[in-house]
XYZ file of C-alpha atoms in Angstrom:
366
model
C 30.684 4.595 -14.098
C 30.331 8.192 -14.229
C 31.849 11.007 -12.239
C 30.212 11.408 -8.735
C 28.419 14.086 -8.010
C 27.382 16.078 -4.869
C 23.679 15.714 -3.868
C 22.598 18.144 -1.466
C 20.194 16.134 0.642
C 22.638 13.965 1.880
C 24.264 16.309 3.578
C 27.701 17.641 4.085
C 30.638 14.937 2.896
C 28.089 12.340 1.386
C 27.861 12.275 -2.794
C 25.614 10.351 -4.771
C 25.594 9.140 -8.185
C 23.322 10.334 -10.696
C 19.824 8.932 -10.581
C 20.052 6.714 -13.781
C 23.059 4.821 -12.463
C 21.297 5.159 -8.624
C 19.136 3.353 -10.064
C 21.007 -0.103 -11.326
C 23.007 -0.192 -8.317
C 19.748 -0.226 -6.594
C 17.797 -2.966 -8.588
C 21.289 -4.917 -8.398
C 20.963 -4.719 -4.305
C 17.132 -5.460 -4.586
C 18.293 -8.857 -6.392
C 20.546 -10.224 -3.537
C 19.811 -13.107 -2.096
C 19.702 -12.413 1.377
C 22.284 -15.268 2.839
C 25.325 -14.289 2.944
C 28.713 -16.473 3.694
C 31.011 -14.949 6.364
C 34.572 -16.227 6.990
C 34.979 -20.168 6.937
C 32.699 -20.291 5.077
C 29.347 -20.047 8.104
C 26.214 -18.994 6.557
C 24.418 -16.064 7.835
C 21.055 -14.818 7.432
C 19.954 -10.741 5.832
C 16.836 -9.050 6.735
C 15.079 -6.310 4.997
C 13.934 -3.014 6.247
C 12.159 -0.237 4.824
C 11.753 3.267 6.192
C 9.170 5.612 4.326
C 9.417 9.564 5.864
C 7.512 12.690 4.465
C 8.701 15.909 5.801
C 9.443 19.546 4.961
C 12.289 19.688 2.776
C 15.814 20.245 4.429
C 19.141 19.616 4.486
C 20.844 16.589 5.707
C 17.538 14.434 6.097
C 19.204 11.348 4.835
C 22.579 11.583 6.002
C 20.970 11.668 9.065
C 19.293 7.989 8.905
C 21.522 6.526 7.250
C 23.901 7.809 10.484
C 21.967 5.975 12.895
C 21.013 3.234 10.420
C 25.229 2.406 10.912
C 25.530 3.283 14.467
C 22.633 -0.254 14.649
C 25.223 -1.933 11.697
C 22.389 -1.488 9.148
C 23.111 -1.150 5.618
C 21.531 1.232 3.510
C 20.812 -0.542 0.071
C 18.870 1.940 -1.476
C 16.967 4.943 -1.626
C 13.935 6.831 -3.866
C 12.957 10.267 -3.372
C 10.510 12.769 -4.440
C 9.955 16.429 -3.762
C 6.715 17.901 -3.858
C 6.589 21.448 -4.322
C 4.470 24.018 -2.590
C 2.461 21.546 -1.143
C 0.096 22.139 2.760
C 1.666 19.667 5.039
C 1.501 19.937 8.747
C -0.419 22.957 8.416
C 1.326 25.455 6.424
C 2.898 25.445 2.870
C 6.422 23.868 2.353
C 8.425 21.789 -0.313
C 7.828 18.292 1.244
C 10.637 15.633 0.850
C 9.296 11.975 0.092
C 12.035 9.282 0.818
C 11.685 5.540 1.128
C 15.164 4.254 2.275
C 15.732 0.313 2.143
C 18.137 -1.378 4.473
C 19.926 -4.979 5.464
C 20.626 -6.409 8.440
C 22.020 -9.451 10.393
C 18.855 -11.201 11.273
C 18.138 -11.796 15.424
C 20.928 -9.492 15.554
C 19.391 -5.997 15.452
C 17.361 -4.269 18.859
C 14.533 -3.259 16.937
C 13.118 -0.768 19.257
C 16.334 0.577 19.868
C 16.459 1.674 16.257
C 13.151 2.990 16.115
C 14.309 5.403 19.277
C 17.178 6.372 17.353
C 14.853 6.843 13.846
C 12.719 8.630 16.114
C 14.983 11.530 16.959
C 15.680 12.672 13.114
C 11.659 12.161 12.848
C 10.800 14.437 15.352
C 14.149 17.113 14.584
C 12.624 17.304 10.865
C 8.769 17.835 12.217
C 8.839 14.320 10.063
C 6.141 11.369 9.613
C 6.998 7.724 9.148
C 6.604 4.508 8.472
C 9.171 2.036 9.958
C 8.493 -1.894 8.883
C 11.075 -5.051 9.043
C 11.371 -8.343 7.471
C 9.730 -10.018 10.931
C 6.858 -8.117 10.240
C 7.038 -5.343 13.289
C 6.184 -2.027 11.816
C 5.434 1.240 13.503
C 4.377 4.350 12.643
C 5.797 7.833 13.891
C 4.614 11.197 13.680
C 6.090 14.274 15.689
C 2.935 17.066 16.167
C 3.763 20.505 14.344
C 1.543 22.294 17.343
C 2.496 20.246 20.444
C 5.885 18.720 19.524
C 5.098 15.483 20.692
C 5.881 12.791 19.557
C 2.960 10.296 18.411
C 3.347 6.275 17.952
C 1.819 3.728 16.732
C 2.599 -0.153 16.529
C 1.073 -1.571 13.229
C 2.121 -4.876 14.175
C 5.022 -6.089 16.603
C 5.590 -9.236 14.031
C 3.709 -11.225 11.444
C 2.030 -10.302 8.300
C -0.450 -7.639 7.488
C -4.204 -8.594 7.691
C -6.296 -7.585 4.743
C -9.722 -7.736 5.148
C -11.692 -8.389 1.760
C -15.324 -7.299 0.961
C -16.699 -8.614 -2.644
C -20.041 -8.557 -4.076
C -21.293 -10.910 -7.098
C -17.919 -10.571 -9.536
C -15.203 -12.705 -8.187
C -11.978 -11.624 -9.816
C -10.544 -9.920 -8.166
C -10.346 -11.811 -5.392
C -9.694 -14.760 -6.772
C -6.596 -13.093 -7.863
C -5.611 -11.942 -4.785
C -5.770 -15.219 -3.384
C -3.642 -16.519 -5.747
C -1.532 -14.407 -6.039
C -0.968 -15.148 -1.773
C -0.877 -18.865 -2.248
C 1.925 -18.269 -4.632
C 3.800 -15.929 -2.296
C 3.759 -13.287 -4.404
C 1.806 -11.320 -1.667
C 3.225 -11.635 1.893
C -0.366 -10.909 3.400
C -2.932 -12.571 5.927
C -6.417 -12.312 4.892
C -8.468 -13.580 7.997
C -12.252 -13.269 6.050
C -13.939 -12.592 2.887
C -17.672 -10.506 3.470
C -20.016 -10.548 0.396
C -23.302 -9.254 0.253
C -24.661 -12.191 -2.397
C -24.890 -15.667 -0.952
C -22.561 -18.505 -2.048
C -23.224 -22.028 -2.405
C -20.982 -23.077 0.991
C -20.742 -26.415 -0.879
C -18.270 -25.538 -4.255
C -16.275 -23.012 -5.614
C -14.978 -19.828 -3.790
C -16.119 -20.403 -0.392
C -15.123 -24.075 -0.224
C -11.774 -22.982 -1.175
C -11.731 -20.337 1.204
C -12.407 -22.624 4.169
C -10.027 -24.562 2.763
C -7.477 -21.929 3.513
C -8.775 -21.126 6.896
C -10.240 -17.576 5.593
C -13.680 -16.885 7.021
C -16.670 -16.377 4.814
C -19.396 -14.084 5.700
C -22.970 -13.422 3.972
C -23.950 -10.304 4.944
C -27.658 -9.601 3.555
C -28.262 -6.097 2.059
C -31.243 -5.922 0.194
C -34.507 -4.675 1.812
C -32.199 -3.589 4.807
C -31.319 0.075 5.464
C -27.818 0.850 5.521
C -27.180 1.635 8.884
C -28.402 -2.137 10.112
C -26.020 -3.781 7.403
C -22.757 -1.782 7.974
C -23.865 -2.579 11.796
C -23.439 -6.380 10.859
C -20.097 -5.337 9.066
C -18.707 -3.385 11.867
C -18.957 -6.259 13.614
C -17.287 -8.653 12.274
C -14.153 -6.364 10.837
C -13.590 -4.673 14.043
C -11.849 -1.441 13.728
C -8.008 -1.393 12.386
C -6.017 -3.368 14.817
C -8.178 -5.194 15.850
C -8.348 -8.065 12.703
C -7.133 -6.011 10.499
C -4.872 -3.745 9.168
C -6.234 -2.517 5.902
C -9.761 -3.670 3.960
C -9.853 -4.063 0.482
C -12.972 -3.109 -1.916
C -12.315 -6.698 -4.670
C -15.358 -5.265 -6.799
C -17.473 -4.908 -3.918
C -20.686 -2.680 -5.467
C -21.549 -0.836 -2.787
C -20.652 2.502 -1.129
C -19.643 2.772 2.438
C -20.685 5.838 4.122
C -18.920 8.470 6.062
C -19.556 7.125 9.252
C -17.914 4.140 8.724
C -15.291 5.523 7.032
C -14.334 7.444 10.182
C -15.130 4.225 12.616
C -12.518 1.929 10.837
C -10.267 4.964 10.773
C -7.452 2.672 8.712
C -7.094 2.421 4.966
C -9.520 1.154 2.309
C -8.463 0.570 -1.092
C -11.074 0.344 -3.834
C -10.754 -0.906 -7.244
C -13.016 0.629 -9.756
C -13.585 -0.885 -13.399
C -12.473 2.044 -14.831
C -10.277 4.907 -16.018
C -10.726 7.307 -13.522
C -11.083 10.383 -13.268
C -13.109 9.625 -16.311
C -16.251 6.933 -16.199
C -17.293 7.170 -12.290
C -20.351 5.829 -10.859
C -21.836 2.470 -11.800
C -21.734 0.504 -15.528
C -18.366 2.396 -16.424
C -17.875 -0.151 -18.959
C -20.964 0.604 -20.712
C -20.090 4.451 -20.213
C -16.799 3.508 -22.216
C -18.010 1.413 -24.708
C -20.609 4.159 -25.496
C -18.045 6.535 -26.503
C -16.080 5.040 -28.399
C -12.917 4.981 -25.943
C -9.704 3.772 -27.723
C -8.349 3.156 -24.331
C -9.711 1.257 -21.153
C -8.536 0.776 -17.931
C -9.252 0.128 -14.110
C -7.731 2.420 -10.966
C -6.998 1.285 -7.697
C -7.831 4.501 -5.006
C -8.087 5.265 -1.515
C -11.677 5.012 -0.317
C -12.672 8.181 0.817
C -16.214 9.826 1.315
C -16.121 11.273 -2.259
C -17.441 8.827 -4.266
C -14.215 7.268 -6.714
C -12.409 10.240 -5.809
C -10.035 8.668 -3.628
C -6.056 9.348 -3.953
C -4.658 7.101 -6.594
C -2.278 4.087 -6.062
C -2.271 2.286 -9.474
C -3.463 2.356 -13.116
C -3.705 -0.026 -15.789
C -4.849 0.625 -19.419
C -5.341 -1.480 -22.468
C -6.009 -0.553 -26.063
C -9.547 -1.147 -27.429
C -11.113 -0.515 -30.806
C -14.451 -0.639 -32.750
C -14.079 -4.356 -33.161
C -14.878 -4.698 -29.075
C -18.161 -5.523 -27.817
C -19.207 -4.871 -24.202
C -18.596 -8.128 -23.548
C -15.023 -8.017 -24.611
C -14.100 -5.161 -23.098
C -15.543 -6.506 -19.957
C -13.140 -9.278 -20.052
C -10.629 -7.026 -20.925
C -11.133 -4.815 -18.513
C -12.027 -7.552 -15.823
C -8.142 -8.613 -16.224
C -6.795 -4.910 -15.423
C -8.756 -4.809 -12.280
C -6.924 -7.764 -11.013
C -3.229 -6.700 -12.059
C -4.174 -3.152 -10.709
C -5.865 -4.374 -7.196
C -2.482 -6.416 -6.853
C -0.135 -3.694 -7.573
C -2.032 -1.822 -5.165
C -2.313 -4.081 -2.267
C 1.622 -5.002 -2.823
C 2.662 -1.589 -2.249
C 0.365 -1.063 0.576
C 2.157 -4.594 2.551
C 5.115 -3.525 1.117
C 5.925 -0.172 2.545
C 5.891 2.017 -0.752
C 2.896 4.755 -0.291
C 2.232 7.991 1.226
C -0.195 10.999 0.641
C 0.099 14.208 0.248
C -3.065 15.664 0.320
C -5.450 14.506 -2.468
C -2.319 12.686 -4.331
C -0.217 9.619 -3.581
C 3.494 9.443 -4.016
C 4.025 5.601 -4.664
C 7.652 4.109 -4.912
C 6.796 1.225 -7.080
C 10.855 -0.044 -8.015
């Protein structure tokens, strides 16, 4: 291995090695099984933790957790960190510090309030926000107030999965994907409904599988009704975050939510659009491609916000097109990065990994 060296941010007494070997210690943690033997041989389960926390830059910050992490017999396993430079955060400029710290501990043995108090304190001494989510599923977030010094919380979920709600129009994809990609356990999600506004044969196909699952399908008609009655209908049956749902996700659904339901649901959508954005908004982006001649395609996976496909962006995935495509094959082409993209996305929302800074996301995707 290298020499150590020192590494500020960990404050005074704690080194680091550099980032490239950091790195394979960290992937080499990630892999552990997480049953381990104590003496004579008794089996014992590991948990997972994760702690994402966005603040202004300072000294110390993760000496400090991983302090408190030990004083609860938590092991930090790994950390990834960012700074973003010159950036407004909590109402003035500052270099904000981006950290996700991973941790292990004895399952059924660990207070897990008790170490959110003690998280709490270096959140609110740093003028911090974060997100702090275990293997059973509780996750809270905590935010001290710049103005007031308070100290704001809220519980996501005190155990359980996240609950994704999904809203798909005519293309199926995506979702299909997704639902997949759950029954496989690649995605440790709930997803208690699907709402599409075209009507599917309840008899075959999608929905039938669906029920089959125990997810909820909804029709929710759209043409010839003003927009106001439909996302009425919507409201209704998604409930604002908390309620069913954590997060909603956009699977190719084709039409645009307005402002004022934006600010109703007040929790995160995540849209996937079939293209490369910036480039290629609006509708038929893959004719708008194929038109000019693009040697690369690709489909984005954003925060819904109420600029149209000018959300903060989570993931990206391109492929390599020529003059030998036709629409229709880079349709299918494209159709196929939508899905990998819409997954990467939605795993790193479940999964602890993103936070904004303003219009940008910083997204920990080891």
């Amino acid at each position: 291995l290298p020499p150590l060296t020192p590494f500020s941010r960990w404050g005074p007494g704690h080194w680091a090695t550099p980032p490239a070997d950091m790195m394979r210690r960290f992937a080499f943690s990630a892999a552990r099984a997480f049953t381990t033997t104590a003496g004579g041989g008794k089996s014992r389960a590991v948990a997972r933790g994760s702690l994402l926390l966005r603040c202004p830059d300072s000294l110390g910050i993760v000496s400090s957790i991983a302090d408190r992490l030990l004083k609860h017999n938590s092991n930090l396993t790994a950390t990834d960190l960012h700074v973003e430079s010159h950036v407004k955060f909590g109402g003035a400029l500052h270099d904000v510090f981006v950290c996700r710290f991973v941790f292990e501990y004895k399952e059924n043995e660990l207070d897990h309030l008790s170490l959110e108090t003690n998280l709490a304190t270096v959140v609110e001494k740093y003028h911090a926000d974060a997100t702090l989510a275990f293997h059973s599923g509780y996750r809270v977030e905590m935010s001290a107030d710049f103005s007031s010094r308070k100290f704001p919380r809220r519980l996501v979920r005190e155990s359980g999965n996240l609950r994704m709600g999904v809203l798909v129009s005519n293309k199926e994809h995506c979702l299909v994907d997704l639902i997949n990609r759950k029954q496989s356990g690649e995605l440790d999600v709930d997803i208690p409904f699907v709402i599409s506004n075209h009507s599917k044969d309840k008899n075959k196909g999608l929905v039938r599988s669906l029920e089959e699952m125990g997810i909820a399908y909804h029709f929710v008609q759209h043409t010839g009704r003003p927009k106001a009655e439909w996302e009425q209908e919507i409201q209704e049956l998604v409930g604002k975050q908390g309620e069913t749902t954590d997060f909603l996700i956009l699977a190719r659904y084709m039409q645009i939510l307005s402002g004022g339901f934006l600010r109703w649901y007040e929790g995160d959508i995540v849209n996937i659009h079939h293209g490369l954005l910036p480039s290629f908004k609006g509708s038929n982006p893959y004719k708008q491609a194929w038109d000019a001649g693009v040697k690369l395609i690709g489909a984005t996976a954003h925060y819904v916000t109420e600029d149209l496909d000018e959300g903060p962006i989570i993931e990206q995935r391109v492929s390599r097109v020529s003059h030998r495509d036709t629409l229709r094959t880079m349709r299918v082409k494209s159709e196929r990065l939508e899905s990998a993209a819409l997954h990467d996305a939605v795993r790193y929302v479940i999964e602890n990994r993103v936070t904004r800074i303003g219009g940008r996301t910083i997204v920990f995707n080891w």
